[in-house]
Short mmCIF file of C-alpha atoms and ligand atoms in Angstrom, two decimals:
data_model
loop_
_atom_site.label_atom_id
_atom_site.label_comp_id
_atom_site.label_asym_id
_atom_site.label_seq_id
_atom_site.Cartn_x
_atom_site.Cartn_y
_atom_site.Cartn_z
CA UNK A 1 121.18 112.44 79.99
CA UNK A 2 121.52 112.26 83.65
CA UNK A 3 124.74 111.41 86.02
CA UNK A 4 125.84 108.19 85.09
CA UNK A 5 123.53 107.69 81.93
CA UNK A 6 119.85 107.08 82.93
CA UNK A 7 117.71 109.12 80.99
CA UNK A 8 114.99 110.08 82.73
CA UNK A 9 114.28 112.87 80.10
CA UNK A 10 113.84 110.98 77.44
CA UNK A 11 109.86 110.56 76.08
CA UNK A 12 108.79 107.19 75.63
CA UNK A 13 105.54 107.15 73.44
CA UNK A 14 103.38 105.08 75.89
CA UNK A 15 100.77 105.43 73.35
CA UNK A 16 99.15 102.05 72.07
CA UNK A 17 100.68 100.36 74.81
CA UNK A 18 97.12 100.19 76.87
CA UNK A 19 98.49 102.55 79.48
CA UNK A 20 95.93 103.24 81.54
CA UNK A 21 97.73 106.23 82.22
CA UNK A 22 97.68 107.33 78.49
CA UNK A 23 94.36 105.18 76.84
CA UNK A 24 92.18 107.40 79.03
CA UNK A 25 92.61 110.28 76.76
CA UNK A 26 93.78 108.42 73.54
CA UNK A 27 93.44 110.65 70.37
CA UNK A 28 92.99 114.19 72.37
CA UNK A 29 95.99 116.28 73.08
CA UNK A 30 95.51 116.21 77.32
CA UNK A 31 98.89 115.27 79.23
CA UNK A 32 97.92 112.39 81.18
CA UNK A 33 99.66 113.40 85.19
CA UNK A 34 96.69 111.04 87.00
CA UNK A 35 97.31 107.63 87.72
CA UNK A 36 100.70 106.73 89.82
CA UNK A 37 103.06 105.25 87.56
CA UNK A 38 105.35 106.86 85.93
CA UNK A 39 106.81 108.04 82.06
CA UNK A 40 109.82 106.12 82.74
CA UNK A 41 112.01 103.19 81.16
CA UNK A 42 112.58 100.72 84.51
CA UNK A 43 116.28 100.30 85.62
CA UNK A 44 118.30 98.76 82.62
CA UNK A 45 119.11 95.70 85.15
CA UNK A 46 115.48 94.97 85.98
CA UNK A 47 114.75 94.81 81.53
CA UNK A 48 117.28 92.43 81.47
CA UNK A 49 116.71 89.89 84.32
CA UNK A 50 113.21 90.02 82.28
CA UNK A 51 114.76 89.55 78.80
CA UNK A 52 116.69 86.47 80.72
CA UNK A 53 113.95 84.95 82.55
CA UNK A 54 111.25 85.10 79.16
CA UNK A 55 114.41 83.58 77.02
CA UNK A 56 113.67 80.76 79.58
CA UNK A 57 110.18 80.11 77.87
CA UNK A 58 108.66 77.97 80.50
CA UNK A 59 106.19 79.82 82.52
CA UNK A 60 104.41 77.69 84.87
CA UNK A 61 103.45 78.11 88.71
CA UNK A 62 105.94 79.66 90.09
CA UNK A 63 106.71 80.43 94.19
CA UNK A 64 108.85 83.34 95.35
CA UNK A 65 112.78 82.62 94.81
CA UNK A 66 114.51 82.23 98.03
CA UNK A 67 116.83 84.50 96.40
CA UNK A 68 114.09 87.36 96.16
CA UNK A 69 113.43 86.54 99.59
CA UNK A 70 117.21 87.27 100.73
CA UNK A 71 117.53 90.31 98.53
CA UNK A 72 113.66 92.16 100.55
CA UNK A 73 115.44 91.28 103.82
CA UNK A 74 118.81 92.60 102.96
CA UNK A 75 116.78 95.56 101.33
CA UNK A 76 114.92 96.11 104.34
CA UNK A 77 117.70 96.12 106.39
CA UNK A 78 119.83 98.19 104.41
CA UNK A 79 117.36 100.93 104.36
CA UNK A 80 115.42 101.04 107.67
CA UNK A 81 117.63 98.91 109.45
CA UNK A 82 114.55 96.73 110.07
CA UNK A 83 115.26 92.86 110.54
CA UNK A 84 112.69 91.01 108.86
CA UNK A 85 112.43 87.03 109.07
CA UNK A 86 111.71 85.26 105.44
CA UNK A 87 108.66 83.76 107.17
CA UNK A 88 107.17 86.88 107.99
CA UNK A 89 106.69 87.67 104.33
CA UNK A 90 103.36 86.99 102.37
CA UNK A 91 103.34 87.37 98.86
CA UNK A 92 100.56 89.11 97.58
CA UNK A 93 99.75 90.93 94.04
CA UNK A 94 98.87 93.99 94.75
CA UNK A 95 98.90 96.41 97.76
CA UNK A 96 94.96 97.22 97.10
CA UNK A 97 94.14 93.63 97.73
CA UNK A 98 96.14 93.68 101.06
CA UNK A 99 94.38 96.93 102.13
CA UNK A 100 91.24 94.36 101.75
CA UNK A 101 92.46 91.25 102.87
CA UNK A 102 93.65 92.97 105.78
CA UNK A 103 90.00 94.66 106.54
CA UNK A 104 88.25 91.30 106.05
CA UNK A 105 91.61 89.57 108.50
CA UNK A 106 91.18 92.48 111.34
CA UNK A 107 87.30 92.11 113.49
CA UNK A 108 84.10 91.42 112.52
CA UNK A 109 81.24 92.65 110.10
CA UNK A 110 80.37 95.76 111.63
CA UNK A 111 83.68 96.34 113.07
CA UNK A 112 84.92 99.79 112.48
CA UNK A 113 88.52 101.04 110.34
CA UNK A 114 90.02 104.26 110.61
CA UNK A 115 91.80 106.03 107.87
CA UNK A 116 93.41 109.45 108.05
CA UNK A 117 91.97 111.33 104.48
CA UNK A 118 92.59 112.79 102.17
CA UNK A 119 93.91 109.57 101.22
CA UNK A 120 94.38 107.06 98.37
CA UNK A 121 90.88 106.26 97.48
CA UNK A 122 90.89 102.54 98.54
CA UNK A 123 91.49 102.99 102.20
CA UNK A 124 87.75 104.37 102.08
CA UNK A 125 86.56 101.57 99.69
CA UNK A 126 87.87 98.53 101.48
CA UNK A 127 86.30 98.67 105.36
CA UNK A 128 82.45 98.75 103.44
CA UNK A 129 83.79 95.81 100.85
CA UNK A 130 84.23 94.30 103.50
CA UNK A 131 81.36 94.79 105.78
CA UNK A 132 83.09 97.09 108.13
CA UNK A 133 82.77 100.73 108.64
CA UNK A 134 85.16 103.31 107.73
CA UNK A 135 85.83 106.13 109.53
CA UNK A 136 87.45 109.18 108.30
CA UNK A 137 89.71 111.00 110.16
CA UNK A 138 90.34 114.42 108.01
CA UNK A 139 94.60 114.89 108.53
CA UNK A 140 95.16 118.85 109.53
CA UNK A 141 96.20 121.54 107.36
CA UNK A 142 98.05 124.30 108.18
CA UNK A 143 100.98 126.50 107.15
CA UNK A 144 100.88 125.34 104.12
CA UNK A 145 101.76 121.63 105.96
CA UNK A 146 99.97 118.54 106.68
CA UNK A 147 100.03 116.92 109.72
CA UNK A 148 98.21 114.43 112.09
CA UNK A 149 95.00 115.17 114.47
CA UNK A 150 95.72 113.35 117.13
CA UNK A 151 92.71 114.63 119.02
CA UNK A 152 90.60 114.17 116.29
CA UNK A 153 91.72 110.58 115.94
CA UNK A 154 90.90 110.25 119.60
CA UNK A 155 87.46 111.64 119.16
CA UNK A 156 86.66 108.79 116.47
CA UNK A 157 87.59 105.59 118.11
CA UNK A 158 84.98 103.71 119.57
CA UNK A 159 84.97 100.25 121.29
CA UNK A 160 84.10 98.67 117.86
CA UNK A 161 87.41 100.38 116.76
CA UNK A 162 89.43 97.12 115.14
CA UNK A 163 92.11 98.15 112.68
CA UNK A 164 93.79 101.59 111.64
CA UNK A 165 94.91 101.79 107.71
CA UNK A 166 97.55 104.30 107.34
CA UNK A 167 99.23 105.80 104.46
CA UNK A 168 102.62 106.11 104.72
CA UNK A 169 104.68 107.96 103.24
CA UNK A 170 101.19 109.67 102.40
CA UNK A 171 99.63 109.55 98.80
CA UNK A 172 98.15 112.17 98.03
CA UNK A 173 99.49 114.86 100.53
CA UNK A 174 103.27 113.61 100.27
CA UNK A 175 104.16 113.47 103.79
CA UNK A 176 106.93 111.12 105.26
CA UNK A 177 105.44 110.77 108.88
CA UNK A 178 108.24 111.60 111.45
CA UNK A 179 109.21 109.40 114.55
CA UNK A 180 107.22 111.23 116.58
CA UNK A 181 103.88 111.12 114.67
CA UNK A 182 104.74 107.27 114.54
CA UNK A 183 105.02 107.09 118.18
CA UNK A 184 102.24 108.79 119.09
CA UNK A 185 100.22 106.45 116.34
CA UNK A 186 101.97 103.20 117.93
CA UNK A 187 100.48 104.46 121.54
CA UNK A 188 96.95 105.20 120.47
CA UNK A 189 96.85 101.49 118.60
CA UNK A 190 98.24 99.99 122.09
CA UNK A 191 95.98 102.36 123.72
CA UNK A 192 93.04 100.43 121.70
CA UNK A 193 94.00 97.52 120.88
CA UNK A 194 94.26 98.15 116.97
CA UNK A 195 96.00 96.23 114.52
CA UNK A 196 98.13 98.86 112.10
CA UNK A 197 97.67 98.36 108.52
CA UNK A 198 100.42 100.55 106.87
CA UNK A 199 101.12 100.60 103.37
CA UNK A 200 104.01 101.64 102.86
CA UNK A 201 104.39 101.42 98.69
CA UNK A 202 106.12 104.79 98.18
CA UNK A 203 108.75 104.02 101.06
CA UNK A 204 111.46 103.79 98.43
CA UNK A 205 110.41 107.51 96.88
CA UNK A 206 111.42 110.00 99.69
CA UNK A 207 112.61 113.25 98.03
CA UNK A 208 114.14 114.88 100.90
CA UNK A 209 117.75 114.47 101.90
CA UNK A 210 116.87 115.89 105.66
CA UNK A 211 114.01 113.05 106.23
CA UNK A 212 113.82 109.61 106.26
CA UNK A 213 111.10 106.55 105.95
CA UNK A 214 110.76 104.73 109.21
CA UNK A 215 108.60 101.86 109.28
CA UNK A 216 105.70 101.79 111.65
CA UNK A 217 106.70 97.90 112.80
CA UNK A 218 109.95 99.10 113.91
CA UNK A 219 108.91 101.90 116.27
CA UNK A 220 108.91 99.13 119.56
CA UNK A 221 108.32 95.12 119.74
CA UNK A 222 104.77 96.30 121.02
CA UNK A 223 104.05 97.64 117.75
CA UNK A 224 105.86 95.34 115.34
CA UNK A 225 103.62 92.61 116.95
CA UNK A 226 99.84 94.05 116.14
CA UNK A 227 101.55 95.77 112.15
CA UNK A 228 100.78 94.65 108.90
CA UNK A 229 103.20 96.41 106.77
CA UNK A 230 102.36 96.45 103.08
CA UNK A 231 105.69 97.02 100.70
CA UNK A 232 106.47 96.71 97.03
CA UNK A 233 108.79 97.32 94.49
CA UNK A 234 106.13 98.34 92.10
CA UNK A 235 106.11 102.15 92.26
CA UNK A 236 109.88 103.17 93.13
CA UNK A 237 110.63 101.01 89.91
CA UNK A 238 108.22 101.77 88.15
CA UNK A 239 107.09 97.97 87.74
CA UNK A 240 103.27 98.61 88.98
CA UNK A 241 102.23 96.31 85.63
CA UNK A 242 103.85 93.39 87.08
CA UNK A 243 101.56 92.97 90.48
CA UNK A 244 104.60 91.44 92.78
CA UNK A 245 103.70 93.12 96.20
CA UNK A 246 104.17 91.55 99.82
CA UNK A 247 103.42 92.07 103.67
CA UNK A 248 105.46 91.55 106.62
CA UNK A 249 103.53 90.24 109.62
CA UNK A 250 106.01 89.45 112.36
CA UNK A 251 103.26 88.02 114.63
CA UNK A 252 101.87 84.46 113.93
CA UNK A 253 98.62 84.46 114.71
CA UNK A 254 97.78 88.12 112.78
CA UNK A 255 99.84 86.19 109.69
CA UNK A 256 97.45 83.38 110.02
CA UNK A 257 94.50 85.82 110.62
CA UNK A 258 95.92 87.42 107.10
CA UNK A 259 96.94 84.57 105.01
CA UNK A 260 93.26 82.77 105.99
CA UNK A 261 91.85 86.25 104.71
CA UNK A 262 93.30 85.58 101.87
CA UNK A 263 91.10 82.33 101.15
CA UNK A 264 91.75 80.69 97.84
CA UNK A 265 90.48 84.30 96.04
CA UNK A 266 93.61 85.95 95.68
CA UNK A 267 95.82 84.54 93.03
CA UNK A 268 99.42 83.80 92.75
CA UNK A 269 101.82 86.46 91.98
CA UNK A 270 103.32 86.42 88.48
CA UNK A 271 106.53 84.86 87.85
CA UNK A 272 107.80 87.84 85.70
CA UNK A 273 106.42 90.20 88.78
CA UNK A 274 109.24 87.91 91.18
CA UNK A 275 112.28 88.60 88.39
CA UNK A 276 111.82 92.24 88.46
CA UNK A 277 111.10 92.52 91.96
CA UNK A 278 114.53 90.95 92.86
CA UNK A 279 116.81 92.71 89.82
CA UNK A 280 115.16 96.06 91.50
CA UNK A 281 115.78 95.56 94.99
CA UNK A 282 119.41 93.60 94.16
CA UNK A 283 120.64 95.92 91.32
CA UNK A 284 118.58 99.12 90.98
CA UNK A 285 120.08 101.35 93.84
CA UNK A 286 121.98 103.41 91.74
CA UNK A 287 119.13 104.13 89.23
CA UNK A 288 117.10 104.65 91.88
CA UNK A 289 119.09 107.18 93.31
CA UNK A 290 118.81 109.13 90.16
CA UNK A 291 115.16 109.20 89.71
CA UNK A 292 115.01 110.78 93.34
CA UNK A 293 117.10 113.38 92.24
CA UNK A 294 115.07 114.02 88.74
CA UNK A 295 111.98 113.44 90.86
CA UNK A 296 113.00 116.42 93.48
CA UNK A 297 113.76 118.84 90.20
CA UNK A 298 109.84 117.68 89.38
CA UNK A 299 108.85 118.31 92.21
CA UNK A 300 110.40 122.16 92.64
CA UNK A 301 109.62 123.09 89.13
CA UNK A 302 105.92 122.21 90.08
CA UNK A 303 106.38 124.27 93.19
CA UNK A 304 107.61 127.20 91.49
CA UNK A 305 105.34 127.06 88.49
CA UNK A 306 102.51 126.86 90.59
CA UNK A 307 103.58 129.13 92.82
CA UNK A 308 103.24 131.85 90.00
CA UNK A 309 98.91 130.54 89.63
CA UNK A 310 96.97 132.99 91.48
CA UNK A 311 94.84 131.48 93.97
CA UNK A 312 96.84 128.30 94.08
CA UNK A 313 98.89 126.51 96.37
CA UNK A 314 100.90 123.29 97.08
CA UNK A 315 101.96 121.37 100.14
CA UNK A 316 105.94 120.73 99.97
CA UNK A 317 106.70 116.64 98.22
CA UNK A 318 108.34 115.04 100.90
CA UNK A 319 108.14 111.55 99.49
CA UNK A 320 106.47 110.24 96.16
CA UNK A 321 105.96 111.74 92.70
CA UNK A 322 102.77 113.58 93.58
CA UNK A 323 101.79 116.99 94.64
CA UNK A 324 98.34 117.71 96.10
CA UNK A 325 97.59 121.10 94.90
CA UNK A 326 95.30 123.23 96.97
CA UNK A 327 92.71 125.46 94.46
CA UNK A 328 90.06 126.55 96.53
CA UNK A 329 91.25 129.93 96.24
CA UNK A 330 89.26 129.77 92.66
CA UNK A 331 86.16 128.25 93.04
CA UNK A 332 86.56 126.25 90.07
CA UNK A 333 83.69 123.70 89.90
CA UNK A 334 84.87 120.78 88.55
CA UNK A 335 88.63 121.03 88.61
CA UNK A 336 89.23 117.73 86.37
CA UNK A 337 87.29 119.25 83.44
CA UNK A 338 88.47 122.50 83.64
CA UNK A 339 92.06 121.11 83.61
CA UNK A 340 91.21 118.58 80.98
CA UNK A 341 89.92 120.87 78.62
CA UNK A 342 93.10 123.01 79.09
CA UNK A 343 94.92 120.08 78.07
CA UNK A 344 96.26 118.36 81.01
CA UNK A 345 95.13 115.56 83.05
CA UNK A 346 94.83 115.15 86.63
CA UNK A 347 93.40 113.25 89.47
CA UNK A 348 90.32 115.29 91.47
CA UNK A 349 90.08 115.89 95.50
CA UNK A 350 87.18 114.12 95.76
CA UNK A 351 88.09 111.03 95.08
CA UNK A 352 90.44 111.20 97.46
CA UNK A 353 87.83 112.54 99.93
CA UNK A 354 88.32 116.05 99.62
CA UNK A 355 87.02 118.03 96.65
CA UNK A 356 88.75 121.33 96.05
CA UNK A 357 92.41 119.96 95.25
CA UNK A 358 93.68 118.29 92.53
CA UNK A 359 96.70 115.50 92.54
CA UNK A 360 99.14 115.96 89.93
CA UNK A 361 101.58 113.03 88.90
CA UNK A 362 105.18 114.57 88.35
CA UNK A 363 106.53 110.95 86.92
CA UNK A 364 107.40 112.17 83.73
CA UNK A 365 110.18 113.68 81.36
CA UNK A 366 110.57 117.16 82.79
CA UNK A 367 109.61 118.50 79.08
CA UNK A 368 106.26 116.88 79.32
CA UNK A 369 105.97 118.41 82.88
CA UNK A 370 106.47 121.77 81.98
CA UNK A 371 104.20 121.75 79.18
CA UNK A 372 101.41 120.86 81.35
CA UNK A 373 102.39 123.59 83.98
CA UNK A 374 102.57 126.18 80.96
CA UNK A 375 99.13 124.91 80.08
CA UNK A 376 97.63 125.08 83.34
CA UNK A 377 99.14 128.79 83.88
CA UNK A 378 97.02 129.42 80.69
CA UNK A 379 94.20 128.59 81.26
CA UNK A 380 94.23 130.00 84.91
CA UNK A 381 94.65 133.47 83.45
C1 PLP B 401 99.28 104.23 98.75
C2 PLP B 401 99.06 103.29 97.61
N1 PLP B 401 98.74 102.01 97.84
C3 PLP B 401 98.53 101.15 96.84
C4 PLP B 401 98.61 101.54 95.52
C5 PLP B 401 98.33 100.57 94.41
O1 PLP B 401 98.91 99.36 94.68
P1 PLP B 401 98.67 98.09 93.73
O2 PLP B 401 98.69 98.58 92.32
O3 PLP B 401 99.82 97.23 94.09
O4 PLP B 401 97.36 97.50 94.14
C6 PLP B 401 98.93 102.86 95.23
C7 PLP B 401 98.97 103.31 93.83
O5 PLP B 401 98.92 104.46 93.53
C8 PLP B 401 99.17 103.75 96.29
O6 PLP B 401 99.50 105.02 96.06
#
């Protein structure tokens, strides 16, 4: 048990409950620390408002509760200090699908997206599904820290330049972009006239006491006008099953450029997605508080343990529940194998455009965790 009573150490057998998470390796002992959701029971008031609204029994179409809508803006507000109107919110059901509404909403066919990578692997897949062309813009490495190129972003722009999708915090290198790298990110969009496309899903997952989340649309009015932010409750409550995500678009005529992106393709969100959205964002601060403090004890016992791998390293967590371990050092040729058949799970580099790292997903009872560290130490030698 944990503070006040939520157990995040408990182990819930997620087995048979077509996890995607756990199916992928059903019936062979591997620890499953890939996808990004996490081993944990959602806040007790978020089951309930569930339990309440299914008790209901009538299910049909269903629009967003104006009282959802009051408890994002007070959320929002409360946290960044960001005012956000009710009619600047589109509800959408999933972030991926407003990564690509907002590629197909931003220029024309042949119009060109930049993305900072390594990075969540649809940032790269949505400018080609939608007939524009992404451009990669590798983030910098050094010290152990990533950072921004800021030259190397101003290398890639090009007058067909349209719409930057950023990451932020970052998934997978776990960096909560400062004021200043947002600054200098609002001036190069002004600079170019690019709409911002920030998703900004693990905003509610910063680990560190010393930083904080600012959102990209609050940096100036000159910004918040040409900004897409993408936000849900979905990972910080561990509710990504549900598909209740939104974006804020304070301008009108990028919202209409959005919502007319949109088309009649993407569907409505699911009424239960709308209950748990607003018992997590009304009533699951203090749970929420707790899992970033059993989250940060993940996050140094991976540090530590891996630490102690030869020829590994890994960048410091400053937001979400994954760490990007570097393992060049080995020259291990296919990283996800060799870790699978040692009996743990994890995401590989490449698919997040650079090969040579893994991603490991620290969402878990810290048992389970250190299993799959003790394992990996193993079979590392
Ligand atoms: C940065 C980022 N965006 C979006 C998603 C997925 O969002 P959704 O499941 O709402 O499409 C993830 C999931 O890992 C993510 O890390």
């Amino acid at each position: 048990m944990t503070g006040s009573g939520f157990d995040f150490d408990e182990i819930i057998d997620r087995r048979g409950s077509s996890s995607e998470k756990w199916e992928k390796y059903r019936g062979r002992d591997i620890i499953p620390l890939w996808v990004a959701d996490m081993d944990f029971r959602s806040p007790p008031a978020v089951i309930q408002a569930l339990h309440e609204r299914v008790s209901h029994g009538v299910f049909g179409y269903t629009s967003a509760p104006e009282s959802l809508v009051e408890a994002v803006i007070d959320t929002l507000q409360a946290e960044f200090g960001w005012e956000v109107r009710g009619e600047w919110i589109t509800w959408l059901p999933g972030l991926v699908t407003g990564l690509n509404v907002a590629c197909r909403a931003v220029g024309e066919p042949g119009d060109e997206v930049i993305t900072f990578t390594p990075v969540y692997p649809p940032f790269m897949s949505a400018p080609p599904l939608s007939g524009r062309k992404v451009v990669q813009v590798p983030l910098a490495y050094a010290d152990g820290r990533w950072g921004l190129d800021l030259e190397a972003l101003e290398r890639a722009v090009t007058p067909r330049t349209r719409l930057l999708l950023l990451c932020s915090p970052h998934n997978p290198v776990g960096r909560v972009w400062s004021e200043s790298e947002l600054s200098a990110l609002a001036q190069f969009a002004e600079r170019h006239d690019l709409v911002l496309c920030s998703d900004e899903i693990h905003a509610g997952l910063v680990l560190d006491q010393a930083v904080r989340h600012i959102p990209i649309a609050t940096i100036s009015p000159e910004t918040d006008r040409r900004t897409i932010t993408l936000l849900a409750p979905s990972k910080t409550f561990n509710v990504p099953g549900l598909g209740c995500s939104f974006a804020v678009i304070s301008d009108a005529t990028l919202r209409r450029a959005f919502r007319a992106g949109m088309g009649r393709i993407v569907p409505h969100v699911n009424l239960l997605g709308f209950t748990a959205a607003e018992a997590a964002y009304r009533y699951g601060e203090p749970w929420r508080q707790e899992l970033l403090a059993y989250l940060r004890g993940n996050r140094d016992l991976v540090a530590q343990e891996v630490g102690k791998m030869p020829g590994l390293s890994v960048a410091h967590v400053e937001a979400t529940y994954l760490s990007w371990i570097d393992l060049r050092g080995r020259g291990i040729e296919d990283p996800v194998r060799f870790f699978e058949e040692a009996g743990v799970g994890l995401s590989g580099g490449a698919d997040f455009g650079l090969p040579g790292f893994v991603r490991l997903n620290f969402g878990c009872p810290r048992a389970l965790l250190s299993e799959a560290l003790r394992r990996m130490r193993v079979a590392l030698g």
